[in-house]
PDB file of C-alpha atoms in Angstrom:
ATOM      1  CA  MET A   1     101.684  39.756 171.505  1.00  0.00           C
ATOM      2  CA  ASN A   2      99.814  43.046 172.704  1.00  0.00           C
ATOM      3  CA  ILE A   3      96.295  41.971 172.260  1.00  0.00           C
ATOM      4  CA  ALA A   4      95.020  45.620 173.627  1.00  0.00           C
ATOM      5  CA  ASN A   5      96.728  47.181 170.560  1.00  0.00           C
ATOM      6  CA  ILE A   6      95.422  44.808 168.046  1.00  0.00           C
ATOM      7  CA  LEU A   7      91.950  45.328 169.373  1.00  0.00           C
ATOM      8  CA  ARG A   8      92.539  49.257 169.583  1.00  0.00           C
ATOM      9  CA  LYS A   9      90.858  49.728 166.280  1.00  0.00           C
ATOM     10  CA  GLY A  10      88.300  46.956 166.771  1.00  0.00           C
ATOM     11  CA  ILE A  11      88.064  43.768 164.403  1.00  0.00           C
ATOM     12  CA  ARG A  12      85.610  43.649 161.604  1.00  0.00           C
ATOM     13  CA  ILE A  13      85.236  40.378 159.451  1.00  0.00           C
ATOM     14  CA  LYS A  14      83.735  40.712 156.072  1.00  0.00           C
ATOM     15  CA  SER A  15      83.344  38.131 153.294  1.00  0.00           C
ATOM     16  CA  GLN A  16      84.469  39.531 149.570  1.00  0.00           C
ATOM     17  CA  LYS A  17      81.936  37.593 147.675  1.00  0.00           C
ATOM     18  CA  PRO A  18      82.451  36.854 143.566  1.00  0.00           C
ATOM     19  CA  GLY A  19      81.470  39.934 141.309  1.00  0.00           C
ATOM     20  CA  TYR A  20      82.831  42.819 142.863  1.00  0.00           C
ATOM     21  CA  PRO A  21      79.974  43.733 144.896  1.00  0.00           C
ATOM     22  CA  GLU A  22      79.600  47.065 145.914  1.00  0.00           C
ATOM     23  CA  ASP A  23      79.629  46.238 149.851  1.00  0.00           C
ATOM     24  CA  GLY A  24      82.649  44.012 149.048  1.00  0.00           C
ATOM     25  CA  PRO A  25      85.236  44.607 151.857  1.00  0.00           C
ATOM     26  CA  ILE A  26      88.028  45.069 148.937  1.00  0.00           C
ATOM     27  CA  THR A  27      85.673  45.947 145.808  1.00  0.00           C
ATOM     28  CA  PRO A  28      87.576  49.349 145.777  1.00  0.00           C
ATOM     29  CA  SER A  29      91.129  47.924 145.208  1.00  0.00           C
ATOM     30  CA  LEU A  30      89.663  45.452 142.867  1.00  0.00           C
ATOM     31  CA  LYS A  31      88.054  47.997 140.614  1.00  0.00           C
ATOM     32  CA  VAL A  32      91.352  50.225 140.827  1.00  0.00           C
ATOM     33  CA  LEU A  33      93.110  46.924 139.674  1.00  0.00           C
ATOM     34  CA  SER A  34      90.841  46.279 136.859  1.00  0.00           C
ATOM     35  CA  ALA A  35      90.570  49.848 135.453  1.00  0.00           C
ATOM     36  CA  LEU A  36      91.052  50.766 131.797  1.00  0.00           C
ATOM     37  CA  ILE A  37      92.410  53.571 129.912  1.00  0.00           C
ATOM     38  CA  PRO A  38      91.687  54.780 126.532  1.00  0.00           C
ATOM     39  CA  SER A  39      94.501  54.195 123.896  1.00  0.00           C
ATOM     40  CA  LYS A  40      94.532  55.091 120.442  1.00  0.00           C
ATOM     41  CA  GLU A  41      94.891  52.161 118.071  1.00  0.00           C
ATOM     42  CA  SER A  42      97.563  52.772 115.607  1.00  0.00           C
ATOM     43  CA  ARG A  43      96.194  50.167 112.858  1.00  0.00           C
ATOM     44  CA  SER A  44      95.928  51.974 109.400  1.00  0.00           C
ATOM     45  CA  ASP A  45      92.667  50.350 108.690  1.00  0.00           C
ATOM     46  CA  LEU A  46      90.864  52.009 111.320  1.00  0.00           C
ATOM     47  CA  ALA A  47      89.804  55.637 111.774  1.00  0.00           C
ATOM     48  CA  ALA A  48      92.300  58.030 113.261  1.00  0.00           C
ATOM     49  CA  ASP A  49      90.038  58.827 116.396  1.00  0.00           C
ATOM     50  CA  TYR A  50      89.249  54.934 116.962  1.00  0.00           C
ATOM     51  CA  LYS A  51      89.780  54.098 120.609  1.00  0.00           C
ATOM     52  CA  THR A  52      90.280  50.757 122.324  1.00  0.00           C
ATOM     53  CA  THR A  53      91.131  50.573 126.074  1.00  0.00           C
ATOM     54  CA  SER A  54      93.919  48.889 127.936  1.00  0.00           C
ATOM     55  CA  PRO A  55      94.362  48.283 131.639  1.00  0.00           C
ATOM     56  CA  VAL A  56      95.951  50.551 133.788  1.00  0.00           C
ATOM     57  CA  SER A  57      98.068  48.192 135.121  1.00  0.00           C
ATOM     58  CA  LEU A  58      97.945  44.746 133.122  1.00  0.00           C
ATOM     59  CA  ILE A  59      99.255  42.392 135.899  1.00  0.00           C
ATOM     60  CA  GLY A  60      96.711  44.033 138.181  1.00  0.00           C
ATOM     61  CA  PHE A  61      93.783  43.837 135.520  1.00  0.00           C
ATOM     62  CA  GLU A  62      94.667  39.960 135.605  1.00  0.00           C
ATOM     63  CA  LEU A  63      94.802  39.537 139.137  1.00  0.00           C
ATOM     64  CA  ALA A  64      91.551  41.303 139.734  1.00  0.00           C
ATOM     65  CA  ARG A  65      89.919  38.768 137.204  1.00  0.00           C
ATOM     66  CA  MET A  66      91.363  35.901 138.962  1.00  0.00           C
ATOM     67  CA  PHE A  67      89.264  37.161 141.975  1.00  0.00           C
ATOM     68  CA  MET A  68      85.952  38.054 139.816  1.00  0.00           C
ATOM     69  CA  ALA A  69      84.833  34.375 140.785  1.00  0.00           C
ATOM     70  CA  ARG A  70      86.727  33.776 143.976  1.00  0.00           C
ATOM     71  CA  LYS A  71      85.361  34.178 147.493  1.00  0.00           C
ATOM     72  CA  VAL A  72      87.987  35.467 149.856  1.00  0.00           C
ATOM     73  CA  ARG A  73      87.543  36.477 153.737  1.00  0.00           C
ATOM     74  CA  VAL A  74      89.037  39.824 154.970  1.00  0.00           C
ATOM     75  CA  ILE A  75      89.501  40.794 158.548  1.00  0.00           C
ATOM     76  CA  PHE A  76      90.305  44.328 159.205  1.00  0.00           C
ATOM     77  CA  MET A  77      92.175  45.233 162.568  1.00  0.00           C
ATOM     78  CA  ASN A  78      95.131  47.324 163.933  1.00  0.00           C
ATOM     79  CA  THR A  79      98.037  45.573 162.160  1.00  0.00           C
ATOM     80  CA  GLY A  80     100.211  48.734 162.241  1.00  0.00           C
ATOM     81  CA  GLY A  81      99.802  49.079 158.257  1.00  0.00           C
ATOM     82  CA  SER A  82     100.828  45.804 157.368  1.00  0.00           C
ATOM     83  CA  GLY A  83      98.897  42.854 155.680  1.00  0.00           C
ATOM     84  CA  ILE A  84      98.662  39.236 156.317  1.00  0.00           C
ATOM     85  CA  ALA A  85      97.338  36.204 154.647  1.00  0.00           C
ATOM     86  CA  PRO A  86      97.579  33.520 157.340  1.00  0.00           C
ATOM     87  CA  TRP A  87      95.787  30.553 155.580  1.00  0.00           C
ATOM     88  CA  ARG A  88      94.080  29.744 152.589  1.00  0.00           C
ATOM     89  CA  GLY A  89      91.117  32.077 151.510  1.00  0.00           C
ATOM     90  CA  LEU A  90      92.064  34.639 154.133  1.00  0.00           C
ATOM     91  CA  ILE A  91      93.649  38.403 154.191  1.00  0.00           C
ATOM     92  CA  VAL A  92      93.946  40.693 157.242  1.00  0.00           C
ATOM     93  CA  LEU A  93      94.354  44.286 156.466  1.00  0.00           C
ATOM     94  CA  ASP A  94      94.883  47.310 158.829  1.00  0.00           C
ATOM     95  CA  SER A  95      91.585  48.954 160.027  1.00  0.00           C
ATOM     96  CA  ASP A  96      92.472  52.198 158.022  1.00  0.00           C
ATOM     97  CA  PHE A  97      92.075  50.069 154.958  1.00  0.00           C
ATOM     98  CA  GLN A  98      88.477  49.917 154.882  1.00  0.00           C
ATOM     99  CA  GLY A  99      86.338  51.441 152.229  1.00  0.00           C
ATOM    100  CA  GLN A 100      88.288  54.306 150.353  1.00  0.00           C
ATOM    101  CA  GLY A 101      91.300  53.990 152.539  1.00  0.00           C
ATOM    102  CA  GLN A 102      92.666  50.899 150.563  1.00  0.00           C
ATOM    103  CA  ILE A 103      92.938  53.228 147.345  1.00  0.00           C
ATOM    104  CA  MET A 104      94.423  56.091 149.022  1.00  0.00           C
ATOM    105  CA  SER A 105      97.525  55.640 147.159  1.00  0.00           C
ATOM    106  CA  PRO A 106      99.245  53.291 144.609  1.00  0.00           C
ATOM    107  CA  ALA A 107     101.277  51.592 147.185  1.00  0.00           C
ATOM    108  CA  ALA A 108      98.041  50.850 149.349  1.00  0.00           C
ATOM    109  CA  VAL A 109      96.263  49.131 146.280  1.00  0.00           C
ATOM    110  CA  ALA A 110      99.697  47.239 145.755  1.00  0.00           C
ATOM    111  CA  LYS A 111      99.475  45.864 149.346  1.00  0.00           C
ATOM    112  CA  VAL A 112      96.103  44.521 148.808  1.00  0.00           C
ATOM    113  CA  ALA A 113      97.346  42.595 145.492  1.00  0.00           C
ATOM    114  CA  HIS A 114     100.471  41.587 147.423  1.00  0.00           C
ATOM    115  CA  GLU A 115      98.125  39.625 149.927  1.00  0.00           C
ATOM    116  CA  LEU A 116      95.898  38.249 146.983  1.00  0.00           C
ATOM    117  CA  ILE A 117      98.972  36.777 145.454  1.00  0.00           C
ATOM    118  CA  HIS A 118      99.407  35.010 148.635  1.00  0.00           C
ATOM    119  CA  VAL A 119      95.677  33.549 148.425  1.00  0.00           C
ATOM    120  CA  LEU A 120      96.421  32.071 145.091  1.00  0.00           C
ATOM    121  CA  GLN A 121      99.793  30.606 146.401  1.00  0.00           C
ATOM    122  CA  ARG A 122      98.150  28.952 149.327  1.00  0.00           C
ATOM    123  CA  GLU A 123      95.619  27.480 147.079  1.00  0.00           C
ATOM    124  CA  MET A 124      98.380  25.179 145.733  1.00  0.00           C
ATOM    125  CA  ASN A 125      98.644  23.805 149.212  1.00  0.00           C
ATOM    126  CA  GLN A 126     102.105  22.101 148.392  1.00  0.00           C
ATOM    127  CA  PRO A 127     103.485  21.876 152.185  1.00  0.00           C
ATOM    128  CA  HIS A 128     107.345  22.425 151.469  1.00  0.00           C
ATOM    129  CA  TYR A 129     107.182  25.243 148.979  1.00  0.00           C
ATOM    130  CA  TRP A 130     103.530  26.588 148.841  1.00  0.00           C
ATOM    131  CA  PRO A 131     102.059  25.966 152.298  1.00  0.00           C
ATOM    132  CA  SER A 132      98.411  26.518 152.831  1.00  0.00           C
ATOM    133  CA  GLY A 133      99.160  28.091 156.404  1.00  0.00           C
ATOM    134  CA  SER A 134      96.320  25.782 157.843  1.00  0.00           C
ATOM    135  CA  LEU A 135      97.654  23.682 161.063  1.00  0.00           C
ATOM    136  CA  ARG A 136     100.957  21.925 160.622  1.00  0.00           C
ATOM    137  CA  PRO A 137     102.748  20.763 163.869  1.00  0.00           C
ATOM    138  CA  ARG A 138     106.557  20.541 163.579  1.00  0.00           C
ATOM    139  CA  ILE A 139     109.461  21.572 165.371  1.00  0.00           C
ATOM    140  CA  GLY A 140     111.271  24.953 164.424  1.00  0.00           C
ATOM    141  CA  GLY A 141     108.550  26.078 162.247  1.00  0.00           C
ATOM    142  CA  ARG A 142     104.909  27.850 162.664  1.00  0.00           C
ATOM    143  CA  TRP A 143     102.288  25.412 163.258  1.00  0.00           C
ATOM    144  CA  ILE A 144      99.680  27.834 161.809  1.00  0.00           C
ATOM    145  CA  GLY A 145     100.486  30.430 158.888  1.00  0.00           C
ATOM    146  CA  ASP A 146     103.543  28.937 157.585  1.00  0.00           C
ATOM    147  CA  SER A 147     105.084  30.591 154.632  1.00  0.00           C
ATOM    148  CA  THR A 148     108.621  31.142 152.897  1.00  0.00           C
ATOM    149  CA  ASN A 149     110.449  34.285 151.719  1.00  0.00           C
ATOM    150  CA  TYR A 150     110.148  32.828 148.194  1.00  0.00           C
ATOM    151  CA  MET A 151     106.265  33.543 148.396  1.00  0.00           C
ATOM    152  CA  GLU A 152     107.181  36.771 149.454  1.00  0.00           C
ATOM    153  CA  LEU A 153     109.305  37.495 146.388  1.00  0.00           C
ATOM    154  CA  ILE A 154     106.797  36.384 144.235  1.00  0.00           C
ATOM    155  CA  ALA A 155     104.456  38.604 145.645  1.00  0.00           C
ATOM    156  CA  TYR A 156     106.406  41.645 145.809  1.00  0.00           C
ATOM    157  CA  LEU A 157     107.236  41.241 142.082  1.00  0.00           C
ATOM    158  CA  VAL A 158     103.779  41.579 141.499  1.00  0.00           C
ATOM    159  CA  SER A 159     102.867  44.140 144.088  1.00  0.00           C
ATOM    160  CA  PHE A 160     105.898  46.318 143.147  1.00  0.00           C
ATOM    161  CA  THR A 161     104.542  46.286 139.597  1.00  0.00           C
ATOM    162  CA  VAL A 162     101.220  47.131 140.218  1.00  0.00           C
ATOM    163  CA  GLU A 163     102.399  50.147 142.417  1.00  0.00           C
ATOM    164  CA  TYR A 164     104.671  51.363 139.569  1.00  0.00           C
ATOM    165  CA  ASP A 165     101.964  50.999 136.985  1.00  0.00           C
ATOM    166  CA  LEU A 166      99.474  53.162 138.983  1.00  0.00           C
ATOM    167  CA  THR A 167     102.239  55.403 140.089  1.00  0.00           C
ATOM    168  CA  ALA A 168     103.420  56.008 136.415  1.00  0.00           C
ATOM    169  CA  ALA A 169      99.696  56.659 135.525  1.00  0.00           C
ATOM    170  CA  LYS A 170      99.167  58.851 138.429  1.00  0.00           C
ATOM    171  CA  PHE A 171      96.182  56.931 139.346  1.00  0.00           C
ATOM    172  CA  PRO A 172      94.082  56.707 141.236  1.00  0.00           C
ATOM    173  CA  ALA A 173      94.216  60.589 141.036  1.00  0.00           C
ATOM    174  CA  GLY A 174      93.900  62.491 144.333  1.00  0.00           C
ATOM    175  CA  ASN A 175      94.921  65.881 146.003  1.00  0.00           C
ATOM    176  CA  GLU A 176      98.559  64.859 146.736  1.00  0.00           C
ATOM    177  CA  THR A 177     100.772  66.980 148.950  1.00  0.00           C
ATOM    178  CA  SER A 178     104.018  68.132 147.623  1.00  0.00           C
ATOM    179  CA  GLN A 179     105.787  65.623 149.118  1.00  0.00           C
ATOM    180  CA  GLN A 180     103.899  62.883 147.648  1.00  0.00           C
ATOM    181  CA  GLN A 181     104.003  64.433 144.411  1.00  0.00           C
ATOM    182  CA  ALA A 182     107.757  64.401 144.547  1.00  0.00           C
ATOM    183  CA  GLU A 183     107.458  60.818 145.409  1.00  0.00           C
ATOM    184  CA  ILE A 184     105.444  60.153 142.311  1.00  0.00           C
ATOM    185  CA  GLU A 185     108.434  61.412 140.239  1.00  0.00           C
ATOM    186  CA  THR A 186     111.089  59.350 142.064  1.00  0.00           C
ATOM    187  CA  ARG A 187     109.183  55.959 143.117  1.00  0.00           C
ATOM    188  CA  PRO A 188     109.064  54.562 139.458  1.00  0.00           C
ATOM    189  CA  GLY A 189     113.038  54.247 139.355  1.00  0.00           C
ATOM    190  CA  THR A 190     113.265  53.016 142.964  1.00  0.00           C
ATOM    191  CA  ILE A 191     110.720  50.246 142.073  1.00  0.00           C
ATOM    192  CA  ARG A 192     112.836  49.311 138.703  1.00  0.00           C
ATOM    193  CA  ASP A 193     115.780  48.775 140.758  1.00  0.00           C
ATOM    194  CA  LEU A 194     113.861  46.796 143.345  1.00  0.00           C
ATOM    195  CA  LEU A 195     112.552  44.398 140.297  1.00  0.00           C
ATOM    196  CA  ALA A 196     116.099  44.275 138.922  1.00  0.00           C
ATOM    197  CA  THR A 197     117.394  42.778 142.165  1.00  0.00           C
ATOM    198  CA  MET A 198     114.531  40.456 142.664  1.00  0.00           C
ATOM    199  CA  THR A 199     114.755  39.097 139.173  1.00  0.00           C
ATOM    200  CA  GLU A 200     118.432  39.283 138.123  1.00  0.00           C
ATOM    201  CA  ASN A 201     120.239  37.626 141.248  1.00  0.00           C
ATOM    202  CA  SER A 202     119.656  34.171 142.680  1.00  0.00           C
ATOM    203  CA  PRO A 203     116.404  33.679 144.566  1.00  0.00           C
ATOM    204  CA  GLN A 204     118.379  33.123 147.792  1.00  0.00           C
ATOM    205  CA  ASN A 205     120.373  36.212 147.387  1.00  0.00           C
ATOM    206  CA  ALA A 206     117.088  38.509 146.355  1.00  0.00           C
ATOM    207  CA  GLY A 207     115.516  37.061 149.399  1.00  0.00           C
ATOM    208  CA  LYS A 208     117.713  38.854 151.753  1.00  0.00           C
ATOM    209  CA  LEU A 209     116.275  42.150 150.000  1.00  0.00           C
ATOM    210  CA  LEU A 210     113.205  41.559 152.255  1.00  0.00           C
ATOM    211  CA  LEU A 211     115.345  41.760 155.421  1.00  0.00           C
ATOM    212  CA  LYS A 212     117.054  44.683 154.275  1.00  0.00           C
ATOM    213  CA  LEU A 213     113.741  46.422 153.175  1.00  0.00           C
ATOM    214  CA  PHE A 214     111.816  45.350 156.263  1.00  0.00           C
ATOM    215  CA  PRO A 215     114.364  44.567 158.891  1.00  0.00           C
ATOM    216  CA  ASN A 216     111.826  44.584 161.662  1.00  0.00           C
ATOM    217  CA  ASN A 217     109.215  41.948 160.046  1.00  0.00           C
ATOM    218  CA  PRO A 218     109.493  39.042 162.357  1.00  0.00           C
ATOM    219  CA  ILE A 219     107.858  36.691 159.673  1.00  0.00           C
ATOM    220  CA  TYR A 220     110.665  37.295 157.142  1.00  0.00           C
ATOM    221  CA  ARG A 221     113.451  36.920 159.929  1.00  0.00           C
ATOM    222  CA  THR A 222     111.683  33.499 161.257  1.00  0.00           C
ATOM    223  CA  ASN A 223     111.634  32.230 157.555  1.00  0.00           C
ATOM    224  CA  GLN A 224     115.269  33.166 156.803  1.00  0.00           C
ATOM    225  CA  LYS A 225     116.281  31.193 159.894  1.00  0.00           C
ATOM    226  CA  LEU A 226     114.333  28.021 158.967  1.00  0.00           C
ATOM    227  CA  GLU A 227     114.882  28.070 155.056  1.00  0.00           C
ATOM    228  CA  GLU A 228     118.942  27.654 156.251  1.00  0.00           C
ATOM    229  CA  HIS A 229     118.128  24.284 157.439  1.00  0.00           C
ATOM    230  CA  PHE A 230     116.844  23.021 154.068  1.00  0.00           C
ATOM    231  CA  PRO A 231     119.297  22.500 151.040  1.00  0.00           C
ATOM    232  CA  ASP A 232     116.957  23.762 148.679  1.00  0.00           C
ATOM    233  CA  ARG A 233     116.064  26.893 151.014  1.00  0.00           C
ATOM    234  CA  ARG A 234     112.234  25.750 150.283  1.00  0.00           C
ATOM    235  CA  ILE A 235     112.618  27.809 146.850  1.00  0.00           C
ATOM    236  CA  PRO A 236     110.932  25.419 144.359  1.00  0.00           C
ATOM    237  CA  PRO A 237     112.451  24.422 141.099  1.00  0.00           C
ATOM    238  CA  GLY A 238     111.530  26.699 138.105  1.00  0.00           C
ATOM    239  CA  SER A 239     112.145  30.313 137.469  1.00  0.00           C
ATOM    240  CA  TRP A 240     109.943  33.091 138.738  1.00  0.00           C
ATOM    241  CA  HIS A 241     108.205  33.758 135.765  1.00  0.00           C
ATOM    242  CA  TYR A 242     107.320  29.925 135.263  1.00  0.00           C
ATOM    243  CA  TRP A 243     105.261  30.266 138.737  1.00  0.00           C
ATOM    244  CA  LEU A 244     103.738  33.703 137.817  1.00  0.00           C
ATOM    245  CA  ARG A 245     102.436  31.786 134.612  1.00  0.00           C
ATOM    246  CA  HIS A 246     101.554  28.708 136.941  1.00  0.00           C
ATOM    247  CA  LEU A 247      99.422  31.254 139.056  1.00  0.00           C
ATOM    248  CA  GLY A 248      97.658  32.201 135.806  1.00  0.00           C
ATOM    249  CA  PHE A 249      99.514  35.600 134.566  1.00  0.00           C
ATOM    250  CA  SER A 250      99.750  36.151 130.947  1.00  0.00           C
ATOM    251  CA  ARG A 251     103.045  36.166 129.313  1.00  0.00           C
ATOM    252  CA  GLN A 252     102.462  39.856 128.207  1.00  0.00           C
ATOM    253  CA  ALA A 253     102.254  40.767 132.043  1.00  0.00           C
ATOM    254  CA  VAL A 254     105.362  38.569 132.929  1.00  0.00           C
ATOM    255  CA  ASP A 255     107.317  40.399 130.303  1.00  0.00           C
ATOM    256  CA  HIS A 256     106.105  43.529 131.667  1.00  0.00           C
ATOM    257  CA  ILE A 257     107.975  42.905 134.696  1.00  0.00           C
ATOM    258  CA  MET A 258     111.067  41.840 132.910  1.00  0.00           C
ATOM    259  CA  VAL A 259     111.063  44.868 130.837  1.00  0.00           C
ATOM    260  CA  LEU A 260     110.610  47.087 133.963  1.00  0.00           C
ATOM    261  CA  ALA A 261     113.495  45.102 135.991  1.00  0.00           C
ATOM    262  CA  ALA A 262     115.768  45.416 132.647  1.00  0.00           C
ATOM    263  CA  GLN A 263     115.750  49.247 133.104  1.00  0.00           C
ATOM    264  CA  GLY A 264     116.577  49.048 136.782  1.00  0.00           C
ATOM    265  CA  ASN A 265     120.083  48.787 138.486  1.00  0.00           C
ATOM    266  CA  ALA A 266     120.377  45.360 140.426  1.00  0.00           C
ATOM    267  CA  GLU A 267     121.987  45.512 143.964  1.00  0.00           C
ATOM    268  CA  TRP A 268     124.086  42.410 144.686  1.00  0.00           C
ATOM    269  CA  LEU A 269     123.784  41.116 148.204  1.00  0.00           C
ATOM    270  CA  ASP A 270     126.577  38.918 149.514  1.00  0.00           C
ATOM    271  CA  GLU A 271     125.815  35.379 149.569  1.00  0.00           C
TER     272      GLU A 271
END
């Protein structure tokens, strides 16, 4: 561990209090996740110009609402752009994510959403399937910050969907470069394929997608090696949509993931 590199951007610890306070460390992300857009209501008993509002991202909106009454600690430091949720009630983000940096792109907002899913998972505190991340001495595993690749899979289902919704809606809007504009056109298709792979294949097989997408991630590699020693691979019984509902998401939000996945092309990874 290179301590000097970690400290290169300094370390800042803040607390996100309930209610999206203006000085909250992740309030910018929560506001984007809960953003609404006007939409025309098609009911014949309403005037033609009657407007309601709908979320830019339904699953993002529901996630943000879950943290309306929650408190979470946030550490900003040099992580090389990655995020970490080492144990209950804590997330670590790169220093560049302070302030407006966390909403500089749909992918950045999605990264915050990903870590917030881990906060919800760690609250379940079931050591084998949903570890809290707190001190747990044992042979062959992490004593602190234990996690599973299935936890990652569930978190990516949400974060990729958030990124898809924000990208498709071109939200948050900014001064995109030509390269970023080109990605806005191609990224939704890529995400649909990723969701198809993660939902259509077996959890064990789809989990290998993480190692393909992030080959240099030491946590995913460590998880994979440890999970090979368990018959159930530390994958809880029940479907991915069951566990998203268990975390608090609505059927409509889960169905949205299923629809996007059905539009993608799944990649089969050899068992």
